[in-house]
GROMACS .gro file of N, CA and C in nm:
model
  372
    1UNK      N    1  13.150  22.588   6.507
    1UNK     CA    2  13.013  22.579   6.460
    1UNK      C    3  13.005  22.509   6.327
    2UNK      N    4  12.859  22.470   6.292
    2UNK     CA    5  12.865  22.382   6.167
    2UNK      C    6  12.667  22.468   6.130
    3UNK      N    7  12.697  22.443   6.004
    3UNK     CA    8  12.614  22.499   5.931
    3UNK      C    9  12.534  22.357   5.854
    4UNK      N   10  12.408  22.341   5.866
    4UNK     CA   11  12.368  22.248   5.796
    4UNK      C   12  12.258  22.242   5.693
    5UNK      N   13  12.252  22.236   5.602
    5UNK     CA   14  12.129  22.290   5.530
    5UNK      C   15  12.066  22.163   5.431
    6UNK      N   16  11.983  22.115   5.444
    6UNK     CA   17  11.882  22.017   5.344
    6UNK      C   18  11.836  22.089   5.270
    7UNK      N   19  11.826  21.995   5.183
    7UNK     CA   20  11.704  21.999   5.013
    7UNK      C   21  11.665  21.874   4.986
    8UNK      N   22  11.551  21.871   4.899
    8UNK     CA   23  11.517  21.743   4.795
    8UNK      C   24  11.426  21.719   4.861
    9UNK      N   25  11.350  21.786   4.936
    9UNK     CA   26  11.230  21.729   5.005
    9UNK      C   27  11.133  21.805   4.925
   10UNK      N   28  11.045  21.678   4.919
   10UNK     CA   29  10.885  21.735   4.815
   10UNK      C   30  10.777  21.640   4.821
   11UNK      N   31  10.687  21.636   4.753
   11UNK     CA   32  10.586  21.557   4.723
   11UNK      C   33  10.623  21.422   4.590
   12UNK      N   34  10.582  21.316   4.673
   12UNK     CA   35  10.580  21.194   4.614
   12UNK      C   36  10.465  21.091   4.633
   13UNK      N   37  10.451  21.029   4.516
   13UNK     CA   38  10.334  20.918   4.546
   13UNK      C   39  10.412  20.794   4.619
   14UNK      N   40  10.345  20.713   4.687
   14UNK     CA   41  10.375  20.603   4.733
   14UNK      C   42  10.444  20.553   4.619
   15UNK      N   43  10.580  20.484   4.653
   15UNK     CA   44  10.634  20.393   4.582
   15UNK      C   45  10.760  20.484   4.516
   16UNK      N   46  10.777  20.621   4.552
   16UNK     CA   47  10.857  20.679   4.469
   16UNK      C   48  11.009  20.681   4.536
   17UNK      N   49  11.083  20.784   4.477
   17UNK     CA   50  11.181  20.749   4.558
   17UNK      C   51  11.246  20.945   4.547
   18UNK      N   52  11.305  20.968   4.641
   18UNK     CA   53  11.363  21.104   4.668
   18UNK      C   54  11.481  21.121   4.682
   19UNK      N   55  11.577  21.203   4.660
   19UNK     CA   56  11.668  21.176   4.760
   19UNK      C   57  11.734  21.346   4.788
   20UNK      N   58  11.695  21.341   4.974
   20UNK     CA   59  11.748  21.464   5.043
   20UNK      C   60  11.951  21.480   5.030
   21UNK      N   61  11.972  21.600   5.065
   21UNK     CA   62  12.090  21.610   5.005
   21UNK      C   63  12.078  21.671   5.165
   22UNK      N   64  12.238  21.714   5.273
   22UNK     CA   65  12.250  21.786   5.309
   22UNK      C   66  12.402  21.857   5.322
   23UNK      N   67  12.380  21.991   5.277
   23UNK     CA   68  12.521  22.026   5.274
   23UNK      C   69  12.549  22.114   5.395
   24UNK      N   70  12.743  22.089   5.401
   24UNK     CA   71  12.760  22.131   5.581
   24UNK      C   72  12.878  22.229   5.534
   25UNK      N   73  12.905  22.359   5.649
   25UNK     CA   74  12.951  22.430   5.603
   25UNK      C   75  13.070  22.452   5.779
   26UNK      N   76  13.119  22.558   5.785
   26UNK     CA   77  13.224  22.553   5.876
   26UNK      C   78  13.315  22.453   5.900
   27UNK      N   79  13.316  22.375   6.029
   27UNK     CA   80  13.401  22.319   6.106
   27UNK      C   81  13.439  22.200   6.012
   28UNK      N   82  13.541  22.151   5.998
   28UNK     CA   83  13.579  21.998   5.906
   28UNK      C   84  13.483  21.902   5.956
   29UNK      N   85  13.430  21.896   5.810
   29UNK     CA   86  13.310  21.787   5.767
   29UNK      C   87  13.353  21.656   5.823
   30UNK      N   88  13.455  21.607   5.767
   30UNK     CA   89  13.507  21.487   5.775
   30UNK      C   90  13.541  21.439   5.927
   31UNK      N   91  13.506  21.527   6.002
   31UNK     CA   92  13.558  21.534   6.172
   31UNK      C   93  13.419  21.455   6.213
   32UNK      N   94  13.317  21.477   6.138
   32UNK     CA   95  13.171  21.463   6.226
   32UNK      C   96  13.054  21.313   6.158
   33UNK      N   97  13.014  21.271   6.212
   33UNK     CA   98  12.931  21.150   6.208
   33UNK      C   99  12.812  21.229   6.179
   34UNK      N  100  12.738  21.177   6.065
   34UNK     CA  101  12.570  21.243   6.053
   34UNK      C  102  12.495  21.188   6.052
   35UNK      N  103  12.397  21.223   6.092
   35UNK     CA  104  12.258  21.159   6.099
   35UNK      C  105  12.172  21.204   6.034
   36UNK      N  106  12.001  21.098   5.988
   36UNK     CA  107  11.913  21.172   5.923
   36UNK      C  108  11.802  21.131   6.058
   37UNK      N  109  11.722  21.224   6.057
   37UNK     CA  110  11.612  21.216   6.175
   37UNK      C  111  11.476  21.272   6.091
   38UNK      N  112  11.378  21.196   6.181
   38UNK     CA  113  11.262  21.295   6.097
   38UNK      C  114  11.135  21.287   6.222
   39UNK      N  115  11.047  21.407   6.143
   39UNK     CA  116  10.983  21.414   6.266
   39UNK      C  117  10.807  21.456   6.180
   40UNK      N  118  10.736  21.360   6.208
   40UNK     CA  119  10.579  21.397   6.173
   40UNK      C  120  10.511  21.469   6.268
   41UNK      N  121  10.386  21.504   6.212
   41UNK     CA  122  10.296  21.571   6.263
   41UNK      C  123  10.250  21.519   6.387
   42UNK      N  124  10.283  21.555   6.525
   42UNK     CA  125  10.220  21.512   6.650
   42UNK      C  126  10.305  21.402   6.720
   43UNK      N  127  10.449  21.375   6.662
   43UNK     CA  128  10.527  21.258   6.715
   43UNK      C  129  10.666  21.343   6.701
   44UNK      N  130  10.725  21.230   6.828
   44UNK     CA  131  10.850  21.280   6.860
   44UNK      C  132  10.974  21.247   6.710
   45UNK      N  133  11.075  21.332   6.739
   45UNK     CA  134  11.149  21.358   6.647
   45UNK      C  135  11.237  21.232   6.662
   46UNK      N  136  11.265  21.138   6.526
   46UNK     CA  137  11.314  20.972   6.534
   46UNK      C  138  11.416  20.952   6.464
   47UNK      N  139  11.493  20.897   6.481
   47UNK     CA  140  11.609  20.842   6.359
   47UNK      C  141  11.582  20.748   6.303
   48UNK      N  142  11.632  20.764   6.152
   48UNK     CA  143  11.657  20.718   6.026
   48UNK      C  144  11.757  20.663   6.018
   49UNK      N  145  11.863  20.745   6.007
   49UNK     CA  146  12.003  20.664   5.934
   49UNK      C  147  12.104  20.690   6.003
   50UNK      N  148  12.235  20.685   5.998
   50UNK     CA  149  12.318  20.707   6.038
   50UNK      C  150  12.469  20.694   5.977
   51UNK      N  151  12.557  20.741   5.967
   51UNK     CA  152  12.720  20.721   5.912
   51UNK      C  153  12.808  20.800   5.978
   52UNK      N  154  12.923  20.705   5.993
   52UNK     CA  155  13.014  20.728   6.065
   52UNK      C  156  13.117  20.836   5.986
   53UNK      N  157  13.228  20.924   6.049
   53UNK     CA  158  13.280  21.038   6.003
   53UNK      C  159  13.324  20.938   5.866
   54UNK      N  160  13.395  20.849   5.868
   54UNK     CA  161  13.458  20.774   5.740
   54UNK      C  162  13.360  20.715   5.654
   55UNK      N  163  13.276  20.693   5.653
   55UNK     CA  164  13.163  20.643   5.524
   55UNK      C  165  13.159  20.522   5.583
   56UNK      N  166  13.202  20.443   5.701
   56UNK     CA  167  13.248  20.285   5.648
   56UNK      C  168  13.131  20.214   5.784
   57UNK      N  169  13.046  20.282   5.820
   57UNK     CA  170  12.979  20.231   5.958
   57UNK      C  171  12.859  20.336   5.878
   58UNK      N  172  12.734  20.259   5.894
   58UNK     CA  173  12.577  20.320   5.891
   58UNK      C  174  12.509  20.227   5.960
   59UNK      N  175  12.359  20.283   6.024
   59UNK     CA  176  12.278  20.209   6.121
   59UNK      C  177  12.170  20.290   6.043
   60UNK      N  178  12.053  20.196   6.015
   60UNK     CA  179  11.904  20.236   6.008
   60UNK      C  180  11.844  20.241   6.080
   61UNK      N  181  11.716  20.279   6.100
   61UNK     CA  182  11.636  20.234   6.156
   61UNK      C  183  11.536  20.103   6.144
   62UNK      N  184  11.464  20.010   6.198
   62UNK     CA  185  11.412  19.902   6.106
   62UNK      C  186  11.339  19.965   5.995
   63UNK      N  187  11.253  20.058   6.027
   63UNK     CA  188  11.113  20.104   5.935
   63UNK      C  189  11.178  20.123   5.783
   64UNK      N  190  11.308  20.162   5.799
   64UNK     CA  191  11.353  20.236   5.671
   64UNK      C  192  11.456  20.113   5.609
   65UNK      N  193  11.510  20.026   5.691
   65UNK     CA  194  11.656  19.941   5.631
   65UNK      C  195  11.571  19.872   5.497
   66UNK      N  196  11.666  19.880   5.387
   66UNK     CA  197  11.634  19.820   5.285
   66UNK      C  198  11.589  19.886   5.203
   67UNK      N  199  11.510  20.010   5.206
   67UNK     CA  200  11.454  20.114   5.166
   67UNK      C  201  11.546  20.243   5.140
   68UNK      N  202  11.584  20.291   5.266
   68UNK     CA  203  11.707  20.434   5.217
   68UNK      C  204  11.798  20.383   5.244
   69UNK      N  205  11.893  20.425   5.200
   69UNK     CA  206  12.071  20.430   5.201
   69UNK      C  207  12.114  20.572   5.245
   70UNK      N  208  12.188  20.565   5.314
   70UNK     CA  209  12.304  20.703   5.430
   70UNK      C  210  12.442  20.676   5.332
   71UNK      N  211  12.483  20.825   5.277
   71UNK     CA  212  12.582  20.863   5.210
   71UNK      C  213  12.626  20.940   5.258
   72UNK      N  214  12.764  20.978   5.207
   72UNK     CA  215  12.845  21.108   5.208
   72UNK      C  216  12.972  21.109   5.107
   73UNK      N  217  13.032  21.226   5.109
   73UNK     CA  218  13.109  21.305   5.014
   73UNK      C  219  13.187  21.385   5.080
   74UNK      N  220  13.299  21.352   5.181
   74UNK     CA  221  13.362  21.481   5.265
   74UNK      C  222  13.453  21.561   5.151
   75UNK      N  223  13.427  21.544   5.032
   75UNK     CA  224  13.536  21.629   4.955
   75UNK      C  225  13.428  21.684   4.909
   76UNK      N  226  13.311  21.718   4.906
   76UNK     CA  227  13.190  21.802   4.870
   76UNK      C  228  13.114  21.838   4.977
   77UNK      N  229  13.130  21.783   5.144
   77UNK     CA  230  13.097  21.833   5.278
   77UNK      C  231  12.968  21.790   5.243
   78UNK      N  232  12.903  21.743   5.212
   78UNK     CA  233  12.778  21.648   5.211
   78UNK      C  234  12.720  21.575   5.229
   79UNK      N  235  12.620  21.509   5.279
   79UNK     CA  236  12.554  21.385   5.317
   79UNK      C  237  12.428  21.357   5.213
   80UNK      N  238  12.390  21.277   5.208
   80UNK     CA  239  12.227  21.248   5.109
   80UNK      C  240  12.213  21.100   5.185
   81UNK      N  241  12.054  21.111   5.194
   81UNK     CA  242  11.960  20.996   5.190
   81UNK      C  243  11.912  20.994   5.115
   82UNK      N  244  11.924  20.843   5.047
   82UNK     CA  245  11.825  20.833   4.908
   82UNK      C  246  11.706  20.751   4.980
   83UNK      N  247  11.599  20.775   4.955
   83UNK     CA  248  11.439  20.715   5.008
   83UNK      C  249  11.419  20.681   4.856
   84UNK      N  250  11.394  20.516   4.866
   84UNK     CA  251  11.313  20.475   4.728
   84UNK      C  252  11.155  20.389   4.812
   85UNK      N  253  11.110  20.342   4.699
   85UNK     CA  254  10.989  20.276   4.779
   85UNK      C  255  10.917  20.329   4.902
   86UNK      N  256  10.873  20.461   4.875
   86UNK     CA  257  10.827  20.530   4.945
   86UNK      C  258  10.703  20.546   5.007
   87UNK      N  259  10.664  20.518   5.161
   87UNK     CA  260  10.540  20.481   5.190
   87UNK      C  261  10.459  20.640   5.300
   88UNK      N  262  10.341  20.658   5.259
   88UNK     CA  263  10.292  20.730   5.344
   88UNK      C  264  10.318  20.745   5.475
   89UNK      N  265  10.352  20.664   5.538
   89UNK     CA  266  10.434  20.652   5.685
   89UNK      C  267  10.557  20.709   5.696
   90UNK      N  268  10.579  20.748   5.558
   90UNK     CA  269  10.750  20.846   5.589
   90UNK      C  270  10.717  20.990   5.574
   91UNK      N  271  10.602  21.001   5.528
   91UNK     CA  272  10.557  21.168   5.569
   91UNK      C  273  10.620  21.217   5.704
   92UNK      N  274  10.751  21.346   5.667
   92UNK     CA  275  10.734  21.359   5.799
   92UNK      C  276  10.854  21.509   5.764
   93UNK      N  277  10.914  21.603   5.826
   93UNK     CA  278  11.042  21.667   5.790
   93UNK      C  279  11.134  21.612   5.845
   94UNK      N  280  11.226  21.590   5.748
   94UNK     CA  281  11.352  21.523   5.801
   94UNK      C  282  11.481  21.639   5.807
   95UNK      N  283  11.543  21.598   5.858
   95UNK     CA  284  11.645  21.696   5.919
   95UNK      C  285  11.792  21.587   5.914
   96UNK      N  286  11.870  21.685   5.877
   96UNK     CA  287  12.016  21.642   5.911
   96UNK      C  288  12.084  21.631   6.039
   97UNK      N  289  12.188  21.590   6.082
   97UNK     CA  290  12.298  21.625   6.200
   97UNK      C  291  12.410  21.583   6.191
   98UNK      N  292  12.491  21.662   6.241
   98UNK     CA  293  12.604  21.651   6.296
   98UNK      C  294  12.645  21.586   6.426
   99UNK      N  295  12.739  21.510   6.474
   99UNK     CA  296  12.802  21.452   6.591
   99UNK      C  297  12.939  21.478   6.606
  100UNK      N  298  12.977  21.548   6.715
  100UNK     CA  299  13.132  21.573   6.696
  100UNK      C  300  13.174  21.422   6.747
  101UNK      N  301  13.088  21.325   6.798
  101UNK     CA  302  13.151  21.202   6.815
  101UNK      C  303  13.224  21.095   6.744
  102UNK      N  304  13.171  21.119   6.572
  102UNK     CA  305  13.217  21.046   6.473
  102UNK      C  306  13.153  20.943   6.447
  103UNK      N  307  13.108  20.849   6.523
  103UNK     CA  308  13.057  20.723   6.532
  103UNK      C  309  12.904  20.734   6.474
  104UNK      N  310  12.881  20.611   6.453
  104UNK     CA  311  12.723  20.667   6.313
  104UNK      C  312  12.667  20.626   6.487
  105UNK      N  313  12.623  20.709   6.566
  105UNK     CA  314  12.511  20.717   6.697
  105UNK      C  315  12.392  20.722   6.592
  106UNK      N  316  12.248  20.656   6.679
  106UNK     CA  317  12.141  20.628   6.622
  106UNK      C  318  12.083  20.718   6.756
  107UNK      N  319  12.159  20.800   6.855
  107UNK     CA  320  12.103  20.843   6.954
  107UNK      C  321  12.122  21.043   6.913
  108UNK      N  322  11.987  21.066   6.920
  108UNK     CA  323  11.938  21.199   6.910
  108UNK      C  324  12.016  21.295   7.006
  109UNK      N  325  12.054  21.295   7.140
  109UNK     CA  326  12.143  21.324   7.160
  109UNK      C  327  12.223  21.366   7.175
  110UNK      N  328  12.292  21.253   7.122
  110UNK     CA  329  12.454  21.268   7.029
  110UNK      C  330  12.508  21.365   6.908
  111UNK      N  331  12.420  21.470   6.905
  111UNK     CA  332  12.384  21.529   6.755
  111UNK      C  333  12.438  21.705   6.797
  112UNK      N  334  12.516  21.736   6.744
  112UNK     CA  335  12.556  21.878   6.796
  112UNK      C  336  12.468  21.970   6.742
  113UNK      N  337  12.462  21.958   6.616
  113UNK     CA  338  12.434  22.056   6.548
  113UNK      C  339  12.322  21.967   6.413
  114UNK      N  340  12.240  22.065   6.386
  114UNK     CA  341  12.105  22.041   6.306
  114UNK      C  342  12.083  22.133   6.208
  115UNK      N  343  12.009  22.058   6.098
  115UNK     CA  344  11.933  22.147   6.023
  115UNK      C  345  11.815  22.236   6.038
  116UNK      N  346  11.748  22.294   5.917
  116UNK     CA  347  11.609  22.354   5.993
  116UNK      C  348  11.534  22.252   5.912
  117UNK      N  349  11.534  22.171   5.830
  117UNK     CA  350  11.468  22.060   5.781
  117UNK      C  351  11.424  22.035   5.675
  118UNK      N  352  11.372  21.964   5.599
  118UNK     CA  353  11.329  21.943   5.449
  118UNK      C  354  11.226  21.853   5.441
  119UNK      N  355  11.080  21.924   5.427
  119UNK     CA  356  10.913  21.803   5.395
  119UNK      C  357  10.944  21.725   5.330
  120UNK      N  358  10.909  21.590   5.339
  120UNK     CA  359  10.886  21.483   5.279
  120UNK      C  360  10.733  21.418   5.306
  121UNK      N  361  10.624  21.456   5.144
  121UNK     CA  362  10.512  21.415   5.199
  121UNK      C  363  10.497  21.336   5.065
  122UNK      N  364  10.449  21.184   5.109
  122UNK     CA  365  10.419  21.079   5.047
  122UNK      C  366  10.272  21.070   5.025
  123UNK      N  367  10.192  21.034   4.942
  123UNK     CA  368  10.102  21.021   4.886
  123UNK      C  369  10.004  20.907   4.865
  124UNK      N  370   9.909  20.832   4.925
  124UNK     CA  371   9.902  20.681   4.898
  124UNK      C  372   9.782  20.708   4.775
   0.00000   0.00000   0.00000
């Protein structure tokens, strides 16, 4: 089992920038590929980002490339998305995951294990 828990989600005006943290607990971190997903009010739950178990492979989504960056820290079992330039269209809770596959999958899925999530509401 894997334990996943977000923070850093809050209120921002358009244009700002955030950045969610998620820390993972049990099974070796470094074993698993994470994802960031998010999900608004009345729409299906979408991917964001992606990184592979080694740091060295990430996939965006278009809406977000150029905008957030997909990190990690397996010697601190952590992941963070930094969101800068932040647009009302990213209102939404985003959530972490895990993949015992390794590979940065952009497929929902592929995702073993999840967070319970962290608001991100943008402001225009």
């Amino acid at each position: 089992q894997v334990q996943l828990v977000e923070s850093g989600g809050g209120l921002v005006q358009a244009g700002g920038s955030l950045r969610l943290s998620c820390a993972a607990s049990g099974r070796t971190f470094s074993n698993f590929a994470m994802g960031w997903f998010r999900q608004a009010p009345g729409k299906e739950r979408e991917f964001v980002a992606s990184i592979s178990w080694s740091g060295g492979t990430t996939y965006y989504a278009d809406s977000v490339k150029g905008r957030f960056t997909i990190s990690r820290d397996n010697a601190k079992n952590a992941a963070y998305l930094q969101m800068n330039t932040l647009k009302p269209e990213d209102t939404a809770v985003y959530y972490c995951a895990a993949s015992v596959r390794g590979w940065a999958t952009p497929r929902r899925l592929e995702y073993d294990y999840w967070g319970q999530g962290t608001p991100v509401t943008v402001s225009s």
